[in-house]
Amino acid sequence: MKKELRRAVIAGNWKMNMTPSEASAAVEKTAELTAGKDGCDVILCVPFIDIPAAVEAAKGTNVKIGAQNVHFEEKGAYTGEISAKMLLEAGVEYVIIGHSERRQYFGETDTTVNLRTKAALAAGLKVILCLGEVKDERVNGITNEIVSMQTKLDLLGVSAEDMKNVIIAYEPVWAIGTGLTATPEQADETCGVIRAALAEIYGKELAEATTIQYGGSMNNANAAELLAKVNVDGGLIGGASLVPEKFDEIVTAAQAD
Ligand code: PEP
């Protein structure tokens, strides 16, 4: 395992939090606190309506701005949806696709996740692709099968070239927003299973070069232990990303690895 081949990435997922003025202040504060900590990439994925304010506040700083979803069609009669081209023109660099809250509450499937991923990559966005097992799947011992299958289905038809712009976020659904965290060993093992699935599709070299984050109640208290694991190349952080001081502590923890 060659952790030094991979770029660490700490990304915040603000979910449905922050008004544009709050977003502006939080991006500025995050940028101020994380300035010069270039041992990892720092990304904040903000609600669509906050994008202009966040992009403006992030200008000239180390903070990159992401969105939380994207539609797979270029344009048309898709009320309430946002295209990749719209995001790019607004200054967005990254987009989260397949978050468990999208799968759980908004009917996302591996098929739509795959379509969104391909559309985002074709347009020039970088993708943070989320996948992970639900509690029953872990309890019944089928986590490895589930995450391998999700990896293969979600990336169906994505070229090796495009994989340079894909980060995978392993997010056990039972750990998101619950305060329950996978143990560092569980996170490491399952990220390793995802890496093995990538190796099956794309070969070992690409698998070793792909950033795989852990997400699920990662915070300033547990980040260092999780990030120290060889297969954990960063974090996707929900709750703790809303408080710049806490998020900065996670960014700081990522400098050591
Ligand atoms: C997330 O939203 O991806 C997430 C991991 O949330 P939390 O850190 O709040 O569990």
Coordinates of C-alpha atoms and ligand atoms in Angstrom, one line a residue:
M1 CA 0.0 0.0 0.0
K2 CA 1.5 3.3 -1.0
K3 CA -0.2 6.2 0.8
E4 CA 2.4 8.7 -0.4
L5 CA 1.1 8.2 -4.0
R6 CA -2.2 9.8 -3.1
R7 CA -3.3 13.3 -2.3
A8 CA -5.1 13.7 1.0
V9 CA -8.4 15.6 0.7
I10 CA -10.5 17.0 3.5
A11 CA -13.9 18.0 2.2
G12 CA -16.8 19.5 4.1
N13 CA -20.4 18.7 3.2
W14 CA -22.6 21.5 4.6
K15 CA -25.8 19.7 3.6
M16 CA -28.8 22.1 3.8
N17 CA -27.1 24.6 6.2
M18 CA -25.9 28.2 5.9
T19 CA -27.5 31.1 4.1
P20 CA -25.4 33.0 1.5
S21 CA -24.1 35.5 4.1
E22 CA -23.3 32.8 6.6
A23 CA -21.6 30.9 3.8
S24 CA -19.4 33.8 2.9
A25 CA -18.3 34.3 6.5
A26 CA -17.7 30.6 7.1
V27 CA -15.6 30.2 3.9
E28 CA -13.5 33.2 4.8
K29 CA -12.9 31.9 8.3
T30 CA -12.1 28.4 7.0
A31 CA -9.6 29.9 4.5
E32 CA -8.0 32.0 7.2
L33 CA -7.6 29.1 9.6
T34 CA -6.4 26.6 7.0
A35 CA -4.1 28.9 5.1
G36 CA -0.7 27.3 4.3
K37 CA -1.8 23.8 5.4
D38 CA -1.0 22.4 2.0
G39 CA -0.6 18.8 3.1
C40 CA -4.1 18.2 1.9
D41 CA -6.7 19.7 -0.4
V42 CA -9.5 21.6 1.4
I43 CA -12.9 21.6 -0.2
L44 CA -16.3 23.0 1.0
C45 CA -19.4 21.6 -0.7
V46 CA -22.1 24.1 -0.2
P47 CA -25.9 24.4 -1.1
F48 CA -26.5 25.6 -4.7
I49 CA -27.8 29.0 -3.5
D50 CA -24.6 29.6 -1.6
I51 CA -22.3 29.0 -4.5
P52 CA -21.7 32.6 -5.7
A53 CA -21.0 33.8 -2.2
A54 CA -18.7 30.9 -1.4
V55 CA -16.8 31.1 -4.7
E56 CA -16.3 34.9 -4.1
A57 CA -15.1 34.3 -0.5
A58 CA -12.7 31.5 -1.6
K59 CA -11.0 33.5 -4.3
G60 CA -7.2 33.6 -3.8
T61 CA -7.4 31.1 -0.9
N62 CA -6.6 27.4 -0.6
V63 CA -10.3 26.6 -0.2
K64 CA -12.0 25.0 -3.2
I65 CA -15.7 25.0 -3.7
G66 CA -18.0 22.0 -4.4
A67 CA -21.7 21.4 -5.0
Q68 CA -23.7 18.6 -3.4
N69 CA -25.4 17.2 -6.5
V70 CA -25.6 17.6 -10.3
H71 CA -28.1 16.5 -12.9
F72 CA -27.0 14.2 -15.7
E73 CA -28.8 16.0 -18.6
E74 CA -27.2 19.1 -20.1
K75 CA -30.4 21.1 -20.0
G76 CA -34.1 20.8 -20.5
A77 CA -37.4 20.2 -18.6
Y78 CA -35.9 19.1 -15.2
T79 CA -37.5 21.4 -12.8
G80 CA -35.4 22.1 -9.7
E81 CA -32.3 20.5 -11.1
I82 CA -28.8 22.0 -11.9
S83 CA -26.5 21.0 -14.7
A84 CA -22.7 20.5 -14.7
K85 CA -22.3 23.4 -17.1
M86 CA -24.1 25.7 -14.7
L87 CA -21.9 24.7 -11.8
L88 CA -18.7 25.1 -13.8
E89 CA -19.7 28.6 -14.9
A90 CA -20.5 29.5 -11.3
G91 CA -16.9 28.6 -10.4
V92 CA -17.5 25.2 -8.8
E93 CA -14.7 22.7 -9.1
Y94 CA -16.1 19.6 -7.3
V95 CA -19.4 17.9 -6.9
I96 CA -20.6 15.3 -4.4
I97 CA -22.5 12.5 -6.1
G98 CA -24.4 9.6 -4.5
H99 CA -24.5 10.9 -0.9
S100 CA -26.5 8.5 1.2
E101 CA -29.0 11.2 2.0
R102 CA -29.7 11.5 -1.7
R103 CA -30.0 7.7 -2.0
Q104 CA -32.1 7.5 1.1
Y105 CA -34.5 10.4 0.7
F106 CA -34.4 11.3 -3.0
G107 CA -34.5 8.0 -4.7
E108 CA -30.9 8.0 -6.0
T109 CA -29.8 4.6 -7.3
D110 CA -26.5 3.2 -8.5
T111 CA -27.8 3.8 -12.0
T112 CA -28.5 7.6 -11.5
V113 CA -25.3 7.9 -9.5
N114 CA -23.5 6.5 -12.5
L115 CA -25.2 8.8 -15.0
R116 CA -24.5 11.9 -12.8
T117 CA -20.9 10.8 -12.4
K118 CA -20.3 10.4 -16.1
A119 CA -22.1 13.7 -16.9
A120 CA -20.1 15.6 -14.3
L121 CA -16.7 14.2 -15.5
A122 CA -17.6 14.8 -19.2
A123 CA -18.3 18.5 -18.3
G124 CA -15.0 18.9 -16.5
L125 CA -16.1 18.7 -12.8
K126 CA -14.2 16.7 -10.2
V127 CA -16.4 14.1 -8.5
I128 CA -16.6 13.0 -4.8
L129 CA -18.4 9.7 -5.2
C130 CA -20.1 8.5 -2.0
L131 CA -20.9 4.9 -1.3
G132 CA -21.2 2.7 1.8
E133 CA -23.3 0.0 3.5
V134 CA -26.3 0.4 5.7
K135 CA -26.4 -1.1 9.2
D136 CA -28.2 -4.3 8.3
E137 CA -25.6 -5.0 5.6
R138 CA -22.7 -4.6 8.1
V139 CA -24.5 -6.7 10.7
N140 CA -25.1 -9.4 8.2
G141 CA -21.5 -9.5 7.1
I142 CA -22.0 -8.4 3.5
T143 CA -20.3 -5.0 3.6
N144 CA -17.5 -6.0 1.3
E145 CA -19.8 -7.3 -1.3
I146 CA -22.0 -4.2 -1.1
V147 CA -19.2 -1.6 -1.4
S148 CA -17.5 -3.6 -4.2
M149 CA -20.7 -3.8 -6.2
Q150 CA -21.4 -0.1 -5.6
T151 CA -17.9 0.8 -6.8
K152 CA -18.3 -1.2 -10.0
L153 CA -21.9 0.0 -10.7
D154 CA -21.3 3.7 -9.9
L155 CA -18.1 3.7 -12.1
L156 CA -19.5 1.7 -15.0
G157 CA -18.2 3.3 -18.2
V158 CA -15.9 5.8 -16.4
S159 CA -12.5 5.7 -18.2
A160 CA -9.2 5.3 -16.5
E161 CA -8.3 8.8 -17.7
D162 CA -11.4 10.3 -16.0
M163 CA -10.6 8.5 -12.8
K164 CA -7.9 11.2 -12.2
N165 CA -10.8 13.4 -11.3
V166 CA -12.6 11.0 -9.0
I167 CA -12.3 10.8 -5.3
I168 CA -14.2 8.1 -3.5
A169 CA -15.8 8.7 -0.1
Y170 CA -16.5 5.6 1.8
E171 CA -19.4 6.5 4.1
P172 CA -21.0 3.8 6.1
V173 CA -24.6 5.0 6.2
W174 CA -25.0 4.0 9.9
A175 CA -22.2 6.4 10.8
I176 CA -23.5 9.5 9.0
G177 CA -24.9 12.2 11.3
T178 CA -25.4 9.6 14.0
G179 CA -22.3 10.2 16.2
L180 CA -21.3 6.6 15.5
T181 CA -18.0 6.3 13.8
A182 CA -16.5 3.3 12.1
T183 CA -13.4 2.2 14.0
P184 CA -10.1 3.1 12.3
E185 CA -9.7 -0.6 11.5
Q186 CA -13.2 -0.9 10.0
A187 CA -12.6 2.3 7.9
D188 CA -9.2 1.0 6.8
E189 CA -10.4 -2.4 5.9
T190 CA -13.5 -1.2 3.9
C191 CA -11.5 1.5 2.1
G192 CA -9.1 -1.3 1.2
V193 CA -12.0 -3.4 -0.2
I194 CA -13.0 -0.4 -2.4
R195 CA -9.4 -0.1 -3.5
A196 CA -9.3 -3.8 -4.5
A197 CA -12.5 -3.3 -6.5
L198 CA -10.8 -0.4 -8.3
A199 CA -7.8 -2.6 -9.0
E200 CA -10.1 -5.2 -10.6
I201 CA -11.6 -2.6 -12.9
Y202 CA -8.6 -0.4 -13.6
G203 CA -5.5 -2.2 -12.4
K204 CA -3.4 -1.9 -9.3
E205 CA -1.5 1.3 -10.2
L206 CA -4.6 3.4 -10.7
A207 CA -6.2 1.9 -7.5
E208 CA -3.1 2.8 -5.5
A209 CA -3.3 6.4 -6.9
T210 CA -7.0 7.0 -6.1
T211 CA -7.9 9.0 -3.1
I212 CA -10.4 7.3 -0.8
Q213 CA -11.9 9.3 2.0
Y214 CA -13.7 8.1 5.1
G215 CA -16.9 9.9 6.1
G216 CA -19.3 9.3 9.0
S217 CA -19.1 11.4 12.1
M218 CA -15.5 12.3 11.6
N219 CA -14.6 15.1 13.9
N220 CA -11.7 17.0 15.5
A221 CA -11.4 14.3 18.2
N222 CA -11.3 11.2 16.0
A223 CA -9.8 12.4 12.7
A224 CA -6.1 11.8 13.5
E225 CA -6.7 8.1 14.3
L226 CA -8.8 7.5 11.2
L227 CA -6.5 9.5 8.9
A228 CA -3.4 7.6 10.1
K229 CA -4.7 4.4 8.4
V230 CA -3.0 3.5 5.2
N231 CA -6.2 3.2 3.1
V232 CA -7.9 6.4 4.5
D233 CA -6.7 9.3 2.4
G234 CA -8.9 12.0 3.8
G235 CA -12.3 12.7 5.1
L236 CA -15.8 13.9 4.0
I237 CA -17.1 15.8 6.9
G238 CA -20.7 16.9 7.6
G239 CA -21.5 18.3 11.0
A240 CA -18.0 19.3 12.0
S241 CA -17.5 21.2 8.7
L242 CA -20.0 23.8 9.8
V243 CA -17.7 25.0 12.5
P244 CA -14.5 26.4 10.9
E245 CA -12.4 25.9 14.0
K246 CA -13.4 22.2 14.2
F247 CA -12.9 21.7 10.5
D248 CA -9.5 23.3 10.7
E249 CA -8.4 20.8 13.4
I250 CA -9.3 18.0 10.9
V251 CA -7.3 19.7 8.2
T252 CA -4.4 20.0 10.7
A253 CA -4.7 16.3 11.5
A254 CA -4.4 15.5 7.8
Q255 CA -1.0 17.3 7.5
A256 CA 0.7 14.5 9.4
D257 CA -0.3 11.8 7.0
Ligands
PEP1 C1 -21.6 13.5 5.4 O1 -22.5 14.3 5.3 O2 -21.1 13.0 4.4 C2 -21.2 13.1 6.8 C3 -20.2 12.3 6.9 O3 -21.8 13.7 7.8 P1 -21.4 13.7 9.4 O4 -19.9 14.0 9.4 O5 -22.2 14.7 10.0 O6 -21.6 12.3 9.8

